[in-house]
Short mmCIF file of C-alpha atoms and ligand atoms in Angstrom, two decimals:
data_model
loop_
_atom_site.label_atom_id
_atom_site.label_comp_id
_atom_site.label_asym_id
_atom_site.label_seq_id
_atom_site.Cartn_x
_atom_site.Cartn_y
_atom_site.Cartn_z
CA MET R 1 -12.96 -10.03 3.40
CA PRO R 2 -15.90 -12.13 2.23
CA PHE R 3 -14.12 -15.45 1.92
CA LEU R 4 -11.49 -14.98 4.56
CA ARG R 5 -11.51 -15.43 8.29
CA PRO R 6 -10.01 -12.53 10.25
CA ASP R 7 -7.02 -14.61 11.16
CA ARG R 8 -5.74 -17.10 8.63
CA GLY R 9 -2.47 -17.58 10.46
CA PHE R 10 -3.18 -21.24 11.15
CA ASP R 11 -3.48 -22.05 7.45
CA HIS R 12 -0.17 -20.51 6.49
CA PRO R 13 3.47 -20.67 7.37
CA VAL R 14 3.85 -18.84 10.66
CA PRO R 15 5.64 -15.65 9.62
CA SER R 16 7.75 -15.48 12.75
CA GLU R 17 9.18 -18.91 11.96
CA ILE R 18 10.58 -17.78 8.65
CA THR R 19 14.21 -16.77 9.10
CA PRO R 20 14.02 -13.00 8.81
CA ARG R 21 16.35 -10.94 6.73
CA THR R 22 15.48 -7.80 8.61
CA LEU R 23 15.30 -4.35 7.13
CA VAL R 24 17.62 -3.09 9.77
CA GLU R 25 20.34 -5.64 9.06
CA GLY R 26 19.97 -5.61 5.30
CA ARG R 27 19.66 -1.91 4.75
CA ARG R 28 22.19 -0.73 7.32
CA ASP R 29 24.68 -3.24 6.02
CA TRP R 30 24.07 -2.12 2.46
CA MET R 31 24.40 1.56 3.33
CA LYS R 32 27.58 0.90 5.29
CA ARG R 33 29.08 -0.91 2.33
CA VAL R 34 28.05 1.87 -0.03
CA ALA R 35 29.58 4.48 2.28
CA ALA R 36 32.79 2.47 2.46
CA GLY R 37 32.88 2.24 -1.33
CA ALA R 38 33.00 -1.52 -0.95
CA LEU R 39 30.51 -2.07 -3.73
CA GLY R 40 32.55 -0.10 -6.22
CA PRO R 41 31.84 3.23 -7.87
CA SER R 42 28.97 2.10 -10.09
CA LEU R 43 26.93 0.78 -7.20
CA ALA R 44 27.86 3.65 -4.95
CA ALA R 45 26.32 5.89 -7.59
CA TRP R 46 23.04 4.09 -7.11
CA ALA R 47 22.90 5.39 -3.60
CA GLY R 48 23.25 8.96 -4.82
CA ARG R 49 20.93 11.27 -6.71
CA GLU R 50 21.88 9.74 -10.06
CA ALA R 51 19.90 6.68 -9.05
CA LEU R 52 16.77 8.79 -8.95
CA ALA R 53 17.47 10.44 -12.28
CA GLN R 54 18.00 7.11 -14.05
CA PRO R 55 16.01 4.36 -12.37
CA ALA R 56 17.21 0.89 -13.27
CA ALA R 57 15.09 -1.74 -14.89
CA ALA R 58 13.05 -3.16 -12.07
CA ALA R 59 15.26 -6.17 -11.55
CA LYS R 60 14.76 -8.02 -8.30
CA GLY R 61 16.61 -6.35 -5.47
CA THR R 62 17.45 -3.14 -7.33
CA PRO R 63 18.36 -0.50 -4.75
CA LEU R 64 15.94 2.41 -4.47
CA PRO R 65 17.07 4.66 -1.65
CA GLY R 66 14.82 7.31 -0.17
CA GLY R 67 15.84 10.47 1.65
CA LYS R 68 14.63 11.67 5.03
CA SER R 69 11.01 12.84 5.00
CA ALA R 70 9.89 16.13 6.50
CA VAL R 71 6.24 15.01 6.57
CA ALA R 72 4.77 14.76 10.09
CA GLY R 73 4.11 11.15 11.05
CA ALA R 74 6.17 9.79 8.14
CA VAL R 75 8.39 7.62 10.31
CA THR R 76 6.93 5.47 13.07
CA MET R 77 9.18 4.32 15.88
CA ASP R 78 7.55 0.84 15.78
CA LYS R 79 10.00 -1.90 14.85
CA PRO R 80 9.83 -2.67 11.12
CA THR R 81 8.43 -6.05 10.13
CA ALA R 82 11.03 -8.47 8.77
CA ARG R 83 11.32 -8.05 5.01
CA GLN R 84 10.83 -11.77 4.57
CA ASP R 85 7.43 -11.57 6.28
CA ALA R 86 6.29 -8.46 4.39
CA THR R 87 7.16 -10.07 1.07
CA SER R 88 5.72 -13.53 1.70
CA TYR R 89 2.45 -12.86 3.56
CA ASN R 90 0.45 -10.81 1.09
CA ASN R 91 -3.00 -9.86 -0.08
CA PHE R 92 -2.97 -9.44 -3.86
CA TYR R 93 -6.00 -11.33 -5.10
CA GLU R 94 -5.03 -10.99 -8.74
CA PHE R 95 -2.39 -13.58 -7.85
CA GLY R 96 -4.53 -15.80 -5.63
CA THR R 97 -6.36 -15.54 -2.31
CA ASP R 98 -3.91 -17.46 -0.14
CA LYS R 99 -1.39 -15.29 1.72
CA ALA R 100 1.46 -17.28 0.19
CA ASP R 101 0.12 -17.11 -3.41
CA PRO R 102 1.40 -13.68 -4.54
CA ALA R 103 5.04 -14.38 -3.63
CA ARG R 104 4.76 -17.67 -5.50
CA THR R 105 2.87 -16.52 -8.60
CA ALA R 106 3.56 -12.80 -9.14
CA GLY R 107 6.81 -13.48 -10.98
CA THR R 108 4.75 -13.35 -14.19
CA LEU R 109 3.91 -9.68 -13.67
CA LYS R 110 5.74 -7.60 -16.27
CA THR R 111 6.54 -4.25 -14.69
CA ARG R 112 8.34 -2.65 -17.67
CA PRO R 113 7.31 -0.92 -19.83
CA TRP R 114 4.61 0.56 -17.57
CA THR R 115 2.45 3.64 -17.83
CA VAL R 116 -0.05 5.34 -15.54
CA ALA R 117 -2.92 7.24 -17.19
CA ILE R 118 -4.08 10.39 -15.41
CA GLU R 119 -7.56 11.40 -16.55
CA GLY R 120 -10.86 12.99 -15.67
CA ALA R 121 -11.25 16.39 -14.03
CA VAL R 122 -7.72 17.73 -14.55
CA LYS R 123 -6.35 20.51 -16.75
CA LYS R 124 -3.34 18.41 -17.78
CA PRO R 125 -4.42 14.82 -18.36
CA ARG R 126 -1.51 12.66 -19.49
CA THR R 127 -0.15 9.17 -19.62
CA ILE R 128 3.11 9.02 -17.71
CA GLY R 129 5.80 6.40 -18.26
CA LEU R 130 7.22 4.84 -15.12
CA ASP R 131 10.65 6.44 -15.48
CA ASP R 132 9.15 9.93 -15.78
CA LEU R 133 6.80 9.25 -12.89
CA MET R 134 9.72 8.20 -10.69
CA LYS R 135 11.52 11.44 -11.45
CA LEU R 136 8.56 13.62 -10.59
CA ALA R 137 9.65 14.25 -6.99
CA PRO R 138 12.50 13.18 -4.68
CA MET R 139 12.08 9.72 -3.18
CA GLU R 140 11.56 9.58 0.58
CA GLU R 141 11.58 6.72 3.04
CA ARG R 142 8.32 6.44 5.01
CA ILE R 143 7.99 3.87 7.77
CA TYR R 144 4.25 3.27 8.14
CA ARG R 145 2.06 0.91 10.08
CA LEU R 146 -0.15 -1.17 7.75
CA ARG R 147 -3.37 -2.47 9.32
CA CYS R 148 -5.30 -5.04 7.30
CA VAL R 149 -9.06 -5.18 7.86
CA GLU R 150 -8.58 -8.89 8.66
CA GLY R 151 -6.99 -8.00 12.01
CA TRP R 152 -3.26 -8.20 11.40
CA SER R 153 -0.66 -5.48 10.97
CA MET R 154 2.89 -4.86 9.81
CA VAL R 155 5.36 -1.96 9.84
CA ILE R 156 6.80 -1.33 6.40
CA PRO R 157 9.53 1.06 5.23
CA TRP R 158 8.25 2.31 1.89
CA VAL R 159 10.10 4.42 -0.67
CA GLY R 160 8.16 6.98 -2.69
CA PHE R 161 6.73 10.47 -2.56
CA SER R 162 3.45 12.10 -1.62
CA LEU R 163 0.68 11.54 -4.16
CA ALA R 164 0.03 15.30 -3.76
CA GLU R 165 3.21 15.96 -5.79
CA LEU R 166 1.63 14.27 -8.80
CA ILE R 167 -1.81 15.77 -8.23
CA ARG R 168 -0.44 19.33 -8.20
CA GLN R 169 1.29 18.79 -11.55
CA VAL R 170 -1.85 17.63 -13.37
CA GLU R 171 -3.89 20.57 -12.02
CA PRO R 172 -7.29 19.23 -10.92
CA THR R 173 -10.30 21.34 -11.93
CA GLY R 174 -13.00 22.54 -9.54
CA ASN R 175 -14.99 19.40 -10.41
CA ALA R 176 -12.38 17.07 -8.93
CA LYS R 177 -13.95 15.96 -5.64
CA TYR R 178 -12.65 12.36 -5.57
CA VAL R 179 -9.80 10.32 -6.98
CA GLU R 180 -10.27 6.81 -8.36
CA PHE R 181 -7.41 4.33 -8.53
CA ILE R 182 -7.50 1.50 -11.07
CA THR R 183 -4.99 -1.32 -11.03
CA LEU R 184 -3.78 -3.73 -13.69
CA ALA R 185 -6.13 -6.56 -14.73
CA ASP R 186 -4.43 -8.83 -17.26
CA LYS R 187 -5.46 -12.48 -17.35
CA ALA R 188 -2.24 -13.43 -19.13
CA GLN R 189 -0.16 -12.22 -16.20
CA MET R 190 -2.53 -12.66 -13.26
CA PRO R 191 -3.83 -16.16 -12.50
CA GLY R 192 -6.21 -14.88 -9.80
CA LEU R 193 -8.36 -13.00 -12.32
CA ARG R 194 -9.93 -16.27 -13.39
CA SER R 195 -11.68 -16.40 -10.04
CA GLY R 196 -14.74 -14.29 -9.49
CA VAL R 197 -13.71 -13.18 -6.01
CA LEU R 198 -13.75 -9.51 -6.97
CA ASP R 199 -14.99 -7.32 -9.77
CA TRP R 200 -11.81 -6.67 -11.78
CA PRO R 201 -9.96 -4.43 -12.27
CA TYR R 202 -9.34 -3.76 -8.58
CA ALA R 203 -10.57 -0.25 -7.97
CA GLU R 204 -10.21 2.05 -4.97
CA GLY R 205 -10.95 5.67 -4.21
CA LEU R 206 -10.19 8.59 -1.93
CA ARG R 207 -11.80 11.95 -1.29
CA MET R 208 -9.70 14.76 -2.78
CA ASP R 209 -8.48 16.05 0.60
CA GLU R 210 -7.44 12.52 1.58
CA ALA R 211 -5.57 12.09 -1.69
CA MET R 212 -3.82 15.45 -1.15
CA HIS R 213 -2.81 14.63 2.42
CA PRO R 214 1.02 14.47 2.62
CA LEU R 215 0.91 11.01 4.28
CA THR R 216 -0.80 9.52 1.20
CA LEU R 217 2.10 7.89 -0.58
CA LEU R 218 2.81 6.81 -4.12
CA ALA R 219 5.27 4.00 -3.42
CA PHE R 220 7.86 2.54 -5.79
CA GLY R 221 9.97 0.68 -3.28
CA MET R 222 10.22 -0.92 0.14
CA TYR R 223 13.18 -1.85 2.35
CA GLY R 224 15.42 0.36 0.21
CA GLU R 225 14.74 -1.60 -2.99
CA VAL R 226 12.22 -1.47 -5.85
CA LEU R 227 8.88 -3.06 -4.91
CA PRO R 228 8.74 -6.83 -5.25
CA ASN R 229 5.91 -7.82 -7.61
CA GLN R 230 3.84 -9.32 -4.79
CA ASN R 231 3.84 -5.97 -2.99
CA GLY R 232 2.38 -4.05 -5.93
CA ALA R 233 5.22 -3.33 -8.36
CA PRO R 234 6.01 -1.07 -10.02
CA VAL R 235 3.87 1.58 -8.31
CA ARG R 236 1.17 1.43 -5.64
CA LEU R 237 -0.75 3.59 -3.26
CA VAL R 238 -0.16 3.55 0.52
CA VAL R 239 -2.74 5.21 2.79
CA PRO R 240 -1.51 4.43 6.32
CA TRP R 241 -4.58 5.51 8.33
CA LYS R 242 -6.99 3.34 6.31
CA TYR R 243 -7.40 -0.43 6.16
CA GLY R 244 -4.84 -2.01 3.85
CA PHE R 245 -7.25 -2.71 0.99
CA LYS R 246 -7.39 1.04 0.22
CA SER R 247 -3.68 0.84 -0.71
CA ALA R 248 -4.14 -0.34 -4.29
CA LYS R 249 -1.27 -2.20 -5.93
CA SER R 250 0.14 -2.02 -9.48
CA LEU R 251 -1.64 1.18 -10.47
CA VAL R 252 -2.40 1.85 -14.14
CA LYS R 253 -4.97 4.64 -13.94
CA ILE R 254 -5.73 7.60 -11.68
CA ARG R 255 -9.02 9.32 -12.47
CA PHE R 256 -10.36 12.56 -10.95
CA THR R 257 -14.13 12.53 -10.53
CA GLU R 258 -17.00 14.64 -9.28
CA GLN R 259 -18.95 11.65 -7.88
CA GLN R 260 -17.70 9.25 -5.23
CA PRO R 261 -16.26 6.31 -7.20
CA GLY R 262 -17.28 2.71 -6.58
CA THR R 263 -14.66 0.42 -5.07
CA SER R 264 -14.11 -3.32 -5.61
CA TRP R 265 -14.52 -4.29 -1.96
CA ASN R 266 -17.57 -2.12 -1.48
CA LYS R 267 -19.19 -3.79 -4.49
CA ALA R 268 -18.28 -7.24 -3.14
CA ALA R 269 -19.76 -6.65 0.33
CA GLN R 270 -21.32 -3.23 0.86
CA GLN R 271 -22.16 -3.64 4.54
CA GLU R 272 -18.64 -4.83 5.34
CA TYR R 273 -16.38 -2.46 3.40
CA GLY R 274 -17.34 1.18 3.16
CA PHE R 275 -15.80 3.92 1.04
CA TYR R 276 -13.88 5.52 3.92
CA SER R 277 -12.49 2.43 5.65
CA ASN R 278 -10.54 4.43 8.20
CA VAL R 279 -8.88 2.23 10.79
CA ASN R 280 -11.22 2.51 13.78
CA PRO R 281 -11.07 0.25 16.86
CA LYS R 282 -14.60 1.38 17.85
CA VAL R 283 -16.33 0.34 14.64
CA ASP R 284 -16.28 -3.42 14.32
CA HIS R 285 -16.41 -5.36 11.09
CA PRO R 286 -19.83 -7.09 11.00
CA ARG R 287 -18.12 -10.46 11.47
CA TRP R 288 -15.27 -9.61 13.87
CA SER R 289 -13.95 -6.99 16.27
CA GLN R 290 -11.52 -4.33 15.09
CA ALA R 291 -10.41 -3.40 18.63
CA THR R 292 -7.15 -5.36 18.49
CA GLU R 293 -4.65 -6.65 15.96
CA ARG R 294 -1.89 -9.21 15.61
CA ARG R 295 1.48 -7.72 14.61
CA ILE R 296 2.95 -10.11 12.05
CA GLY R 297 6.23 -11.71 13.04
CA GLU R 298 6.47 -9.98 16.35
CA ASP R 299 3.75 -11.24 18.62
CA GLY R 300 3.42 -14.83 17.43
CA ILE R 301 0.00 -16.24 16.71
CA PHE R 302 -0.67 -17.32 20.30
CA ALA R 303 0.50 -14.05 21.87
CA LYS R 304 -1.83 -11.37 23.17
CA LYS R 305 -3.06 -9.05 20.45
CA ARG R 306 -2.21 -5.35 20.62
CA PRO R 307 -4.85 -2.61 20.72
CA THR R 308 -5.70 -1.05 17.38
CA LEU R 309 -5.21 2.72 17.38
CA MET R 310 -7.71 5.28 16.05
CA PHE R 311 -6.78 6.11 12.45
CA ASN R 312 -4.02 3.49 12.91
CA GLY R 313 -2.12 5.95 15.13
CA TYR R 314 -2.27 8.84 12.63
CA GLU R 315 -5.10 10.74 14.34
CA ALA R 316 -2.94 13.83 15.01
CA GLN R 317 -2.23 14.10 11.29
CA VAL R 318 -5.59 13.16 9.74
CA GLY R 319 -8.27 13.49 12.43
CA GLN R 320 -9.35 16.94 11.24
CA LEU R 321 -10.26 15.57 7.80
CA TYR R 322 -13.24 13.88 9.46
CA ALA R 323 -14.31 16.55 11.94
CA GLY R 324 -18.06 16.35 12.51
CA MET R 325 -18.49 13.12 10.54
CA ASP R 326 -20.27 10.12 12.03
CA LEU R 327 -17.56 7.50 11.52
CA ALA R 328 -19.92 4.62 12.35
CA LYS R 329 -22.14 5.72 9.47
CA PHE R 330 -19.32 6.63 7.09
CA TYR R 331 -17.28 3.47 7.74
N1 MTE N 401 -4.59 -4.60 -6.76
C1 MTE N 401 -4.70 -5.00 -5.48
N2 MTE N 401 -4.27 -4.18 -4.50
C2 MTE N 401 -4.37 -4.57 -3.21
C3 MTE N 401 -4.94 -5.83 -2.86
C4 MTE N 401 -5.36 -6.67 -3.92
O1 MTE N 401 -5.87 -7.79 -3.71
N3 MTE N 401 -5.23 -6.24 -5.21
N4 MTE N 401 -5.04 -6.19 -1.52
C5 MTE N 401 -5.05 -5.09 -0.54
C6 MTE N 401 -4.97 -5.55 0.86
S1 MTE N 401 -6.34 -6.30 1.51
C7 MTE N 401 -3.87 -5.29 1.65
S2 MTE N 401 -3.88 -5.67 3.30
C8 MTE N 401 -2.64 -4.71 1.07
C9 MTE N 401 -1.47 -5.64 1.36
O2 MTE N 401 -0.26 -5.07 0.93
P1 MTE N 401 1.10 -5.87 1.13
O3 MTE N 401 0.92 -7.24 0.56
O4 MTE N 401 2.15 -5.08 0.41
O5 MTE N 401 1.35 -5.93 2.61
O6 MTE N 401 -2.73 -4.53 -0.35
C10 MTE N 401 -3.98 -4.05 -0.82
N5 MTE N 401 -3.90 -3.73 -2.22
MO1 MO N 402 -6.10 -6.14 3.78
#
């Protein structure tokens, strides 16, 4: 991104050196204890459907289990990134531009009460409270690769449901060709807004068919718990075949439009960040190659980088959305 080098690993704590509390350990252990009733009846209930009907206040570490997903490509076999890494090496410029800033400063983000306004070209515009939004469809666990445009990647187990579930309920009109995503911009809660790095509020967009694709996720949790603030609490977008900046955090507005919406990163550096921003090893960023990536926590910063996959490995699922398009032109 304009003020960042593709690899800032040298400036920051090396993620692999942080003692990991892995997803696998943490979650399996938690599920085992729930199954054994060791946490008592009230907590065991959290693991069941009641938890989805009555989401808890978003206290730190609140369990948010997701069921098995039937969506093709929803669960990668790649080893999940340690939770500690995924929650301490973040891009969330509203809380600072250093990778360690969001985990340090996002505690001020107030995630309740929270509403998301749905507006524009829909028959049923409405403002939905977080609790109602969370009940809109069953939560699923999706284990996705996340590829940042800066050249690093992670594997994150999200909890949420397809954005398509929400879109169907608000009934887009024939004029809805694109979807714009607007995130919270509140100076009182977000120290990073004082910097002019980006045009706030952070805004992103998708074409309607991309937004309707079952892999496009509205996420409320990760690692079996509600989202930590630094990862975009209480609700964010996750678009696994696009560079990470398309996955807007802390959403407050979803607007259906006829024209392609502007996006914050495109406005900041048009020749560097296009509207589509599909992960593509053959189309380099003007200032660095996109052919390879460093997997956070796994490879170590001196290890050989791994090849970046077309559409981040989701080509079988999403390739047809771009049939006939010149992806070097529509980057
Ligand atoms: N509102 C907002 N959303 C954002 C960003 C941001 O700065 N502000 N950064 C993006 C970038 S560049 C990436 S790589 C991902 C990082 O998500 P993570 O910290 O949960 O891994 O969030 C994206 N969503
Ligand atoms: Mo990113």
